[in-house]
């Protein structure tokens, strides 16, 4: 497939629908000498933490090449660019602003606005300053207040030139992958750790939302959650019950507190010592009205009854067909997710803040004919169209990612970009998926 095609009367083709692309600071920036160390710098030093033993020292060298990257965004014709601010680049150890770091984002934001590209900023995309980790990181309640200070300082500096602020990207990944199973930075393990980290991140979200309302009332404010819809491996009662526990533990654990100020019932299945350290007033702080909910979607998973004592469920490996990172391609799960969230919650407008695929790309004669990635985008955008037709308010879609970049524990081997990056030369090459995305964007009236 070499094009992305939506029905001609699709609401996604109205100019009001935002098409964009997304990146994050650690994954693209490089230039680590001009910022504080973050937990990912440290994690990359651990033997075997990263599949190809790389790190973020150079990444896409975006700090030096941002103008070239901006020109690519302009060429694609996107309405918006979603990127994250590196907390360790803009706040010094004493909690005050690093003016050089702020200047970088300030210039980028002005340049985006000049070109009519809306800046969508994520305040935390996993790069916690290492000095805060050394005090306990997200296991330490005070980190939520350090985040509040960071949000206060950076929003005073950047102000309402930013169209949209998201407090966090994928709290699940920071808390569960980083503090519960240890496959992401900072590499800690244990259920109590995971639940504690999640709670402090959610608290930080609530504190951050209050600051956003005060400092930048005319910018949009919200959060980005990732969802991996859970499907039962069979229709047995035991598998169905385990699947619902998995959904509560993986997905609703973040959604329900943010939307309704309560943890899901699965919390009662945890021993007391593994439950999050909720203090009076925390749940009210976490549950702030949102201007938007960002949804990141890539795949689904299957579950059955637990096979070990103390486990809540058993997670199966991905079924085929899969992308190069091994995740099942199943667009219907995105449709079902959007419909089920819309039925269950009173939702603000949704942005699909990430969706995309790592594929085995081949650069040959200056071209990457990634028709498999185009098919992925096509099928997922078409289910978003279906959900909108069926009453879900989706306001925009961001392709993950603009550039091939540092894919966390996978290093540089898994490529998600619309744009191919040669990490030796830093040459950027638009893949055929970028051309298809551009054609879709330009086909609007
Ligand atoms: O690359 C990541 C991104 O940082 C967060 N969401 C998922 C992407 C693909 O794994």
GROMACS .gro file of C-alpha atoms and ligand atoms in nm:
model
  455
    1UNK     CA    1   0.000   0.000   0.000
    2UNK     CA    2   0.146   0.338  -0.094
    3UNK     CA    3  -0.118   0.583   0.022
    4UNK     CA    4  -0.335   0.665   0.321
    5UNK     CA    5  -0.696   0.696   0.219
    6UNK     CA    6  -0.991   0.812   0.423
    7UNK     CA    7  -1.352   0.839   0.301
    8UNK     CA    8  -1.386   1.175   0.122
    9UNK     CA    9  -1.651   1.295   0.368
   10UNK     CA   10  -1.442   1.197   0.671
   11UNK     CA   11  -1.444   1.448   0.960
   12UNK     CA   12  -1.071   1.379   0.983
   13UNK     CA   13  -1.033   1.563   0.654
   14UNK     CA   14  -1.185   1.881   0.791
   15UNK     CA   15  -0.933   2.157   0.860
   16UNK     CA   16  -1.040   2.157   1.225
   17UNK     CA   17  -0.884   1.813   1.274
   18UNK     CA   18  -0.519   1.844   1.375
   19UNK     CA   19  -0.258   1.633   1.201
   20UNK     CA   20   0.086   1.627   1.356
   21UNK     CA   21   0.389   1.424   1.437
   22UNK     CA   22   0.563   1.364   1.770
   23UNK     CA   23   0.905   1.318   1.927
   24UNK     CA   24   1.053   1.333   2.277
   25UNK     CA   25   1.357   1.509   2.418
   26UNK     CA   26   1.582   1.220   2.523
   27UNK     CA   27   1.504   1.023   2.208
   28UNK     CA   28   1.621   1.292   1.965
   29UNK     CA   29   1.814   1.576   2.128
   30UNK     CA   30   2.166   1.458   2.211
   31UNK     CA   31   2.387   1.744   2.343
   32UNK     CA   32   2.401   1.593   2.689
   33UNK     CA   33   2.686   1.816   2.809
   34UNK     CA   34   2.458   2.116   2.821
   35UNK     CA   35   2.209   1.965   3.059
   36UNK     CA   36   2.203   1.778   3.389
   37UNK     CA   37   2.230   1.402   3.388
   38UNK     CA   38   1.898   1.218   3.369
   39UNK     CA   39   1.790   0.868   3.471
   40UNK     CA   40   1.822   0.742   3.114
   41UNK     CA   41   2.187   0.850   3.088
   42UNK     CA   42   2.257   0.644   3.397
   43UNK     CA   43   2.042   0.349   3.290
   44UNK     CA   44   2.222   0.328   2.955
   45UNK     CA   45   2.548   0.271   3.144
   46UNK     CA   46   2.415  -0.055   3.291
   47UNK     CA   47   2.546  -0.357   3.099
   48UNK     CA   48   2.274  -0.508   2.878
   49UNK     CA   49   2.009  -0.251   2.971
   50UNK     CA   50   1.996  -0.135   2.607
   51UNK     CA   51   1.977  -0.394   2.329
   52UNK     CA   52   2.249  -0.235   2.115
   53UNK     CA   53   2.446  -0.085   2.407
   54UNK     CA   54   2.386   0.270   2.287
   55UNK     CA   55   2.272   0.583   2.467
   56UNK     CA   56   2.125   0.927   2.406
   57UNK     CA   57   2.455   1.116   2.385
   58UNK     CA   58   2.401   1.212   2.021
   59UNK     CA   59   2.067   1.056   1.921
   60UNK     CA   60   1.937   1.262   1.623
   61UNK     CA   61   2.152   1.560   1.719
   62UNK     CA   62   1.830   1.757   1.715
   63UNK     CA   63   1.962   2.036   1.937
   64UNK     CA   64   2.200   2.127   1.655
   65UNK     CA   65   1.976   2.026   1.365
   66UNK     CA   66   1.637   2.152   1.482
   67UNK     CA   67   1.605   2.395   1.192
   68UNK     CA   68   1.639   2.110   0.944
   69UNK     CA   69   1.380   1.914   1.140
   70UNK     CA   70   1.147   2.211   1.147
   71UNK     CA   71   1.182   2.244   0.769
   72UNK     CA   72   1.075   1.879   0.742
   73UNK     CA   73   0.766   1.947   0.954
   74UNK     CA   74   0.684   2.242   0.733
   75UNK     CA   75   0.731   2.034   0.420
   76UNK     CA   76   0.497   1.766   0.555
   77UNK     CA   77   0.237   2.036   0.613
   78UNK     CA   78   0.155   1.930   0.969
   79UNK     CA   79  -0.074   2.147   1.180
   80UNK     CA   80   0.109   2.066   1.502
   81UNK     CA   81   0.433   1.930   1.641
   82UNK     CA   82   0.434   1.739   1.969
   83UNK     CA   83   0.768   1.735   2.150
   84UNK     CA   84   0.882   1.719   2.509
   85UNK     CA   85   1.087   1.948   2.726
   86UNK     CA   86   1.386   1.798   2.897
   87UNK     CA   87   1.347   1.883   3.266
   88UNK     CA   88   1.725   1.840   3.324
   89UNK     CA   89   1.797   2.086   3.042
   90UNK     CA   90   1.581   2.367   3.177
   91UNK     CA   91   1.606   2.341   3.557
   92UNK     CA   92   1.933   2.350   3.749
   93UNK     CA   93   1.999   2.148   4.060
   94UNK     CA   94   1.892   2.442   4.278
   95UNK     CA   95   1.547   2.439   4.116
   96UNK     CA   96   1.608   2.757   3.916
   97UNK     CA   97   1.586   2.796   3.539
   98UNK     CA   98   1.879   2.714   3.313
   99UNK     CA   99   1.841   3.005   3.074
  100UNK     CA  100   2.040   2.847   2.790
  101UNK     CA  101   1.820   2.539   2.797
  102UNK     CA  102   1.502   2.745   2.809
  103UNK     CA  103   1.627   2.954   2.519
  104UNK     CA  104   1.642   2.647   2.298
  105UNK     CA  105   1.274   2.565   2.349
  106UNK     CA  106   1.172   2.928   2.340
  107UNK     CA  107   1.333   2.973   1.998
  108UNK     CA  108   1.183   2.649   1.870
  109UNK     CA  109   0.836   2.750   1.988
  110UNK     CA  110   0.860   3.092   1.825
  111UNK     CA  111   0.977   2.934   1.500
  112UNK     CA  112   0.690   2.682   1.506
  113UNK     CA  113   0.435   2.957   1.567
  114UNK     CA  114   0.583   3.166   1.287
  115UNK     CA  115   0.528   2.876   1.050
  116UNK     CA  116   0.174   2.821   1.176
  117UNK     CA  117   0.261   2.488   1.342
  118UNK     CA  118   0.101   2.455   1.685
  119UNK     CA  119   0.345   2.361   1.962
  120UNK     CA  120   0.213   2.067   2.169
  121UNK     CA  121   0.450   2.037   2.465
  122UNK     CA  122   0.488   1.736   2.691
  123UNK     CA  123   0.644   1.835   3.022
  124UNK     CA  124   0.765   1.489   3.123
  125UNK     CA  125   0.861   1.220   2.877
  126UNK     CA  126   1.065   1.001   3.112
  127UNK     CA  127   1.389   1.199   3.157
  128UNK     CA  128   1.388   1.260   3.532
  129UNK     CA  129   1.696   1.451   3.655
  130UNK     CA  130   1.934   1.196   3.808
  131UNK     CA  131   1.992   1.405   4.122
  132UNK     CA  132   1.620   1.365   4.200
  133UNK     CA  133   1.643   0.990   4.143
  134UNK     CA  134   1.924   0.981   4.395
  135UNK     CA  135   1.682   1.121   4.653
  136UNK     CA  136   1.432   0.845   4.570
  137UNK     CA  137   1.294   0.951   4.233
  138UNK     CA  138   0.925   0.879   4.190
  139UNK     CA  139   0.928   0.671   4.508
  140UNK     CA  140   0.981   0.993   4.698
  141UNK     CA  141   0.673   1.212   4.742
  142UNK     CA  142   0.882   1.529   4.726
  143UNK     CA  143   0.958   1.461   4.358
  144UNK     CA  144   0.596   1.553   4.281
  145UNK     CA  145   0.659   1.895   4.435
  146UNK     CA  146   0.987   1.929   4.243
  147UNK     CA  147   0.780   1.866   3.927
  148UNK     CA  148   0.533   2.135   4.039
  149UNK     CA  149   0.821   2.382   4.074
  150UNK     CA  150   0.954   2.286   3.728
  151UNK     CA  151   0.611   2.337   3.572
  152UNK     CA  152   0.576   2.672   3.742
  153UNK     CA  153   0.913   2.799   3.623
  154UNK     CA  154   0.896   2.668   3.268
  155UNK     CA  155   0.540   2.786   3.202
  156UNK     CA  156   0.627   3.134   3.326
  157UNK     CA  157   0.909   3.132   3.073
  158UNK     CA  158   0.726   2.982   2.774
  159UNK     CA  159   0.376   3.102   2.852
  160UNK     CA  160   0.085   3.077   2.618
  161UNK     CA  161   0.303   3.061   2.308
  162UNK     CA  162   0.256   2.688   2.369
  163UNK     CA  163  -0.079   2.577   2.230
  164UNK     CA  164  -0.108   2.265   2.442
  165UNK     CA  165   0.069   2.136   2.751
  166UNK     CA  166   0.056   1.772   2.860
  167UNK     CA  167   0.185   1.706   3.211
  168UNK     CA  168   0.304   1.348   3.153
  169UNK     CA  169   0.359   1.105   2.874
  170UNK     CA  170   0.255   0.748   2.961
  171UNK     CA  171   0.278   0.732   3.341
  172UNK     CA  172   0.236   0.354   3.302
  173UNK     CA  173   0.575   0.327   3.135
  174UNK     CA  174   0.756   0.541   3.390
  175UNK     CA  175   0.600   0.362   3.686
  176UNK     CA  176   0.557   0.002   3.571
  177UNK     CA  177   0.845  -0.041   3.328
  178UNK     CA  178   1.080   0.181   3.528
  179UNK     CA  179   1.000   0.102   3.891
  180UNK     CA  180   0.805  -0.227   3.891
  181UNK     CA  181   0.968  -0.456   3.635
  182UNK     CA  182   1.287  -0.256   3.581
  183UNK     CA  183   1.320  -0.275   3.203
  184UNK     CA  184   1.328   0.104   3.174
  185UNK     CA  185   1.514   0.367   3.375
  186UNK     CA  186   1.577   0.376   3.662
  187UNK     CA  187   1.557  -0.005   3.657
  188UNK     CA  188   1.397  -0.063   3.996
  189UNK     CA  189   1.170  -0.360   4.065
  190UNK     CA  190   0.885  -0.458   4.296
  191UNK     CA  191   0.512  -0.413   4.296
  192UNK     CA  192   0.510  -0.169   4.587
  193UNK     CA  193   0.768   0.041   4.402
  194UNK     CA  194   0.561   0.045   4.085
  195UNK     CA  195   0.240   0.143   4.265
  196UNK     CA  196   0.420   0.410   4.471
  197UNK     CA  197   0.586   0.562   4.165
  198UNK     CA  198   0.255   0.565   3.979
  199UNK     CA  199   0.086   0.742   4.267
  200UNK     CA  200   0.349   1.013   4.292
  201UNK     CA  201   0.343   1.066   3.917
  202UNK     CA  202  -0.035   1.100   3.924
  203UNK     CA  203  -0.005   1.341   4.216
  204UNK     CA  204   0.253   1.541   4.021
  205UNK     CA  205   0.008   1.548   3.728
  206UNK     CA  206  -0.260   1.701   3.951
  207UNK     CA  207  -0.021   1.955   4.101
  208UNK     CA  208   0.105   2.040   3.752
  209UNK     CA  209  -0.249   2.089   3.620
  210UNK     CA  210  -0.318   2.347   3.891
  211UNK     CA  211  -0.005   2.540   3.794
  212UNK     CA  212  -0.102   2.528   3.426
  213UNK     CA  213  -0.445   2.673   3.504
  214UNK     CA  214  -0.283   2.957   3.697
  215UNK     CA  215   0.011   3.039   3.472
  216UNK     CA  216  -0.121   2.962   3.122
  217UNK     CA  217  -0.501   2.965   3.138
  218UNK     CA  218  -0.537   3.008   2.762
  219UNK     CA  219  -0.318   2.713   2.668
  220UNK     CA  220  -0.481   2.370   2.661
  221UNK     CA  221  -0.385   2.141   2.948
  222UNK     CA  222  -0.413   1.765   2.980
  223UNK     CA  223  -0.228   1.435   3.008
  224UNK     CA  224  -0.115   1.162   2.770
  225UNK     CA  225  -0.194   0.802   2.867
  226UNK     CA  226  -0.101   0.488   2.681
  227UNK     CA  227  -0.350   0.207   2.648
  228UNK     CA  228  -0.285  -0.155   2.561
  229UNK     CA  229  -0.635  -0.301   2.540
  230UNK     CA  230  -0.667  -0.637   2.715
  231UNK     CA  231  -0.839  -0.931   2.547
  232UNK     CA  232  -0.923  -1.267   2.705
  233UNK     CA  233  -0.737  -1.571   2.581
  234UNK     CA  234  -1.059  -1.773   2.612
  235UNK     CA  235  -1.413  -1.712   2.726
  236UNK     CA  236  -1.371  -1.905   3.049
  237UNK     CA  237  -1.482  -1.717   3.360
  238UNK     CA  238  -1.128  -1.733   3.497
  239UNK     CA  239  -0.975  -1.580   3.184
  240UNK     CA  240  -1.241  -1.312   3.163
  241UNK     CA  241  -1.187  -1.214   3.526
  242UNK     CA  242  -0.808  -1.207   3.481
  243UNK     CA  243  -0.845  -0.992   3.170
  244UNK     CA  244  -1.053  -0.741   3.356
  245UNK     CA  245  -0.795  -0.731   3.637
  246UNK     CA  246  -0.522  -0.677   3.379
  247UNK     CA  247  -0.712  -0.388   3.222
  248UNK     CA  248  -0.757  -0.229   3.564
  249UNK     CA  249  -0.393  -0.281   3.660
  250UNK     CA  250  -0.240  -0.166   3.331
  251UNK     CA  251  -0.480   0.085   3.180
  252UNK     CA  252  -0.750   0.204   3.421
  253UNK     CA  253  -0.496   0.244   3.703
  254UNK     CA  254  -0.405   0.577   3.542
  255UNK     CA  255  -0.730   0.668   3.369
  256UNK     CA  256  -0.970   0.625   3.660
  257UNK     CA  257  -0.784   0.841   3.914
  258UNK     CA  258  -0.739   1.116   3.654
  259UNK     CA  259  -1.102   1.108   3.540
  260UNK     CA  260  -1.284   1.000   3.855
  261UNK     CA  261  -1.045   1.043   4.149
  262UNK     CA  262  -1.036   0.674   4.246
  263UNK     CA  263  -0.817   0.370   4.184
  264UNK     CA  264  -0.989   0.074   4.018
  265UNK     CA  265  -1.120  -0.215   4.229
  266UNK     CA  266  -0.816  -0.430   4.156
  267UNK     CA  267  -0.642  -0.227   4.427
  268UNK     CA  268  -0.832  -0.440   4.680
  269UNK     CA  269  -0.670  -0.754   4.542
  270UNK     CA  270  -0.327  -0.621   4.641
  271UNK     CA  271  -0.177  -0.688   4.982
  272UNK     CA  272  -0.180  -0.373   5.196
  273UNK     CA  273   0.198  -0.325   5.167
  274UNK     CA  274   0.176  -0.305   4.787
  275UNK     CA  275  -0.094  -0.040   4.778
  276UNK     CA  276  -0.004   0.319   4.686
  277UNK     CA  277   0.071   0.568   4.967
  278UNK     CA  278  -0.243   0.779   4.925
  279UNK     CA  279  -0.263   1.077   5.158
  280UNK     CA  280  -0.570   1.285   5.238
  281UNK     CA  281  -0.665   1.506   4.945
  282UNK     CA  282  -0.441   1.327   4.692
  283UNK     CA  283  -0.723   1.181   4.486
  284UNK     CA  284  -0.892   1.522   4.460
  285UNK     CA  285  -0.562   1.674   4.347
  286UNK     CA  286  -0.516   1.404   4.083
  287UNK     CA  287  -0.867   1.443   3.943
  288UNK     CA  288  -0.851   1.781   3.765
  289UNK     CA  289  -1.072   1.882   3.473
  290UNK     CA  290  -0.882   1.828   3.147
  291UNK     CA  291  -0.902   2.021   2.822
  292UNK     CA  292  -0.795   1.710   2.638
  293UNK     CA  293  -0.694   1.350   2.689
  294UNK     CA  294  -0.398   1.226   2.486
  295UNK     CA  295  -0.421   0.860   2.391
  296UNK     CA  296  -0.118   0.663   2.273
  297UNK     CA  297  -0.203   0.337   2.102
  298UNK     CA  298   0.014   0.073   1.939
  299UNK     CA  299  -0.117  -0.279   2.008
  300UNK     CA  300  -0.325  -0.511   2.225
  301UNK     CA  301  -0.247  -0.811   2.451
  302UNK     CA  302  -0.420  -1.134   2.559
  303UNK     CA  303  -0.464  -1.255   2.916
  304UNK     CA  304  -0.562  -1.563   3.106
  305UNK     CA  305  -0.590  -1.673   3.467
  306UNK     CA  306  -0.272  -1.632   3.673
  307UNK     CA  307  -0.023  -1.919   3.678
  308UNK     CA  308   0.172  -1.807   3.984
  309UNK     CA  309   0.072  -1.740   4.341
  310UNK     CA  310   0.018  -1.366   4.405
  311UNK     CA  311  -0.011  -1.291   4.032
  312UNK     CA  312  -0.324  -1.115   3.911
  313UNK     CA  313  -0.320  -1.245   3.556
  314UNK     CA  314  -0.106  -1.421   3.297
  315UNK     CA  315   0.003  -1.213   2.999
  316UNK     CA  316   0.050  -1.398   2.670
  317UNK     CA  317   0.309  -1.308   2.410
  318UNK     CA  318   0.190  -1.110   2.113
  319UNK     CA  319  -0.006  -1.285   1.842
  320UNK     CA  320   0.078  -1.221   1.477
  321UNK     CA  321   0.092  -1.027   1.256
  322UNK     CA  322   0.345  -0.811   1.434
  323UNK     CA  323   0.561  -0.508   1.366
  324UNK     CA  324   0.941  -0.524   1.387
  325UNK     CA  325   0.927  -0.459   1.761
  326UNK     CA  326   0.707  -0.767   1.802
  327UNK     CA  327   0.376  -0.593   1.876
  328UNK     CA  328   0.057  -0.730   1.723
  329UNK     CA  329  -0.100  -0.518   1.451
  330UNK     CA  330  -0.467  -0.503   1.542
  331UNK     CA  331  -0.631  -0.169   1.457
  332UNK     CA  332  -0.975  -0.286   1.570
  333UNK     CA  333  -0.847  -0.261   1.928
  334UNK     CA  334  -0.806   0.114   1.882
  335UNK     CA  335  -1.166   0.142   1.765
  336UNK     CA  336  -1.290  -0.068   2.056
  337UNK     CA  337  -1.077   0.129   2.300
  338UNK     CA  338  -1.214   0.463   2.184
  339UNK     CA  339  -1.572   0.337   2.198
  340UNK     CA  340  -1.533   0.179   2.540
  341UNK     CA  341  -1.365   0.484   2.696
  342UNK     CA  342  -1.636   0.703   2.549
  343UNK     CA  343  -1.909   0.479   2.692
  344UNK     CA  344  -1.751   0.455   3.032
  345UNK     CA  345  -1.615   0.804   3.104
  346UNK     CA  346  -1.722   1.159   3.053
  347UNK     CA  347  -1.434   1.242   2.820
  348UNK     CA  348  -1.279   1.570   2.714
  349UNK     CA  349  -1.180   1.592   2.345
  350UNK     CA  350  -0.925   1.325   2.258
  351UNK     CA  351  -0.602   1.355   2.066
  352UNK     CA  352  -0.434   1.041   1.942
  353UNK     CA  353  -0.098   1.169   2.061
  354UNK     CA  354   0.099   0.866   1.939
  355UNK     CA  355   0.038   0.589   1.690
  356UNK     CA  356   0.284   0.428   1.455
  357UNK     CA  357   0.498   0.125   1.386
  358UNK     CA  358   0.858   0.010   1.396
  359UNK     CA  359   0.920  -0.168   1.068
  360UNK     CA  360   1.223  -0.330   0.905
  361UNK     CA  361   1.312  -0.039   0.682
  362UNK     CA  362   1.555  -0.059   0.396
  363UNK     CA  363   1.720   0.250   0.260
  364UNK     CA  364   1.801   0.180  -0.104
  365UNK     CA  365   1.890   0.438  -0.369
  366UNK     CA  366   1.782   0.714  -0.136
  367UNK     CA  367   1.435   0.571  -0.074
  368UNK     CA  368   1.262   0.380   0.204
  369UNK     CA  369   0.959   0.205   0.056
  370UNK     CA  370   0.788   0.136   0.388
  371UNK     CA  371   0.454   0.025   0.250
  372UNK     CA  372   0.394  -0.184   0.564
  373UNK     CA  373   0.409   0.132   0.777
  374UNK     CA  374   0.173   0.310   0.536
  375UNK     CA  375  -0.071   0.020   0.573
  376UNK     CA  376  -0.045   0.052   0.952
  377UNK     CA  377  -0.123   0.424   0.940
  378UNK     CA  378  -0.400   0.370   0.691
  379UNK     CA  379  -0.578   0.106   0.897
  380UNK     CA  380  -0.547   0.296   1.224
  381UNK     CA  381  -0.660   0.628   1.081
  382UNK     CA  382  -0.960   0.454   0.931
  383UNK     CA  383  -1.067   0.314   1.267
  384UNK     CA  384  -1.026   0.660   1.421
  385UNK     CA  385  -1.258   0.779   1.144
  386UNK     CA  386  -1.508   0.506   1.238
  387UNK     CA  387  -1.497   0.602   1.605
  388UNK     CA  388  -1.554   0.969   1.523
  389UNK     CA  389  -1.848   0.870   1.302
  390UNK     CA  390  -1.984   0.679   1.600
  391UNK     CA  391  -1.972   0.973   1.836
  392UNK     CA  392  -1.621   0.987   1.986
  393UNK     CA  393  -1.475   1.337   1.983
  394UNK     CA  394  -1.124   1.300   1.844
  395UNK     CA  395  -0.961   1.633   1.764
  396UNK     CA  396  -0.628   1.525   1.624
  397UNK     CA  397  -0.373   1.257   1.540
  398UNK     CA  398   0.006   1.254   1.580
  399UNK     CA  399   0.219   1.005   1.392
  400UNK     CA  400   0.490   0.850   1.610
  401UNK     CA  401   0.750   0.940   1.526
  402UNK     CA  402   0.880   1.223   1.313
  403UNK     CA  403   1.232   1.075   1.314
  404UNK     CA  404   1.391   0.737   1.369
  405UNK     CA  405   1.531   0.781   1.718
  406UNK     CA  406   1.651   0.622   2.042
  407UNK     CA  407   1.385   0.361   2.110
  408UNK     CA  408   1.463   0.325   2.481
  409UNK     CA  409   1.568  -0.028   2.581
  410UNK     CA  410   1.575  -0.124   2.210
  411UNK     CA  411   1.835   0.142   2.129
  412UNK     CA  412   1.851   0.253   1.766
  413UNK     CA  413   1.758  -0.081   1.612
  414UNK     CA  414   1.384  -0.025   1.605
  415UNK     CA  415   1.281   0.248   1.367
  416UNK     CA  416   0.949   0.427   1.414
  417UNK     CA  417   1.019   0.737   1.204
  418UNK     CA  418   0.838   0.891   0.911
  419UNK     CA  419   1.188   1.013   0.837
  420UNK     CA  420   1.484   0.780   0.813
  421UNK     CA  421   1.791   0.891   1.010
  422UNK     CA  422   2.136   0.763   0.923
  423UNK     CA  423   2.292   0.769   1.270
  424UNK     CA  424   2.644   0.781   1.124
  425UNK     CA  425   2.593   1.091   0.912
  426UNK     CA  426   2.269   1.229   1.061
  427UNK     CA  427   2.125   1.245   0.709
  428UNK     CA  428   1.748   1.262   0.709
  429UNK     CA  429   1.550   1.091   0.430
  430UNK     CA  430   1.173   1.111   0.401
  431UNK     CA  431   1.034   0.757   0.388
  432UNK     CA  432   0.741   0.676   0.161
  433UNK     CA  433   0.521   0.686   0.475
  434UNK     CA  434   0.617   1.052   0.520
  435UNK     CA  435   0.519   1.119   0.160
  436UNK     CA  436   0.188   0.936   0.210
  437UNK     CA  437   0.119   1.130   0.532
  438UNK     CA  438   0.203   1.455   0.355
  439UNK     CA  439  -0.030   1.368   0.067
  440UNK     CA  440  -0.311   1.292   0.312
  441UNK     CA  441  -0.259   1.622   0.494
  442UNK     CA  442  -0.248   1.814   0.169
  443UNK     CA  443  -0.558   1.644   0.032
  444UNK     CA  444  -0.776   1.841   0.272
  445UNK     CA  445  -0.991   2.119   0.127
  446LIG     O1  446   0.913   0.557   2.153
  446LIG     C1  447   0.806   0.540   2.241
  446LIG     C2  448   0.765   0.673   2.300
  446LIG     O2  449   0.869   0.735   2.366
  446LIG     C3  450   0.654   0.652   2.399
  446LIG     N1  451   0.546   0.576   2.342
  446LIG     C4  452   0.578   0.455   2.273
  446LIG     C5  453   0.687   0.481   2.171
  446LIG     C6  454   0.722   0.351   2.097
  446LIG     O3  455   0.768   0.257   2.188
   0.00000   0.00000   0.00000
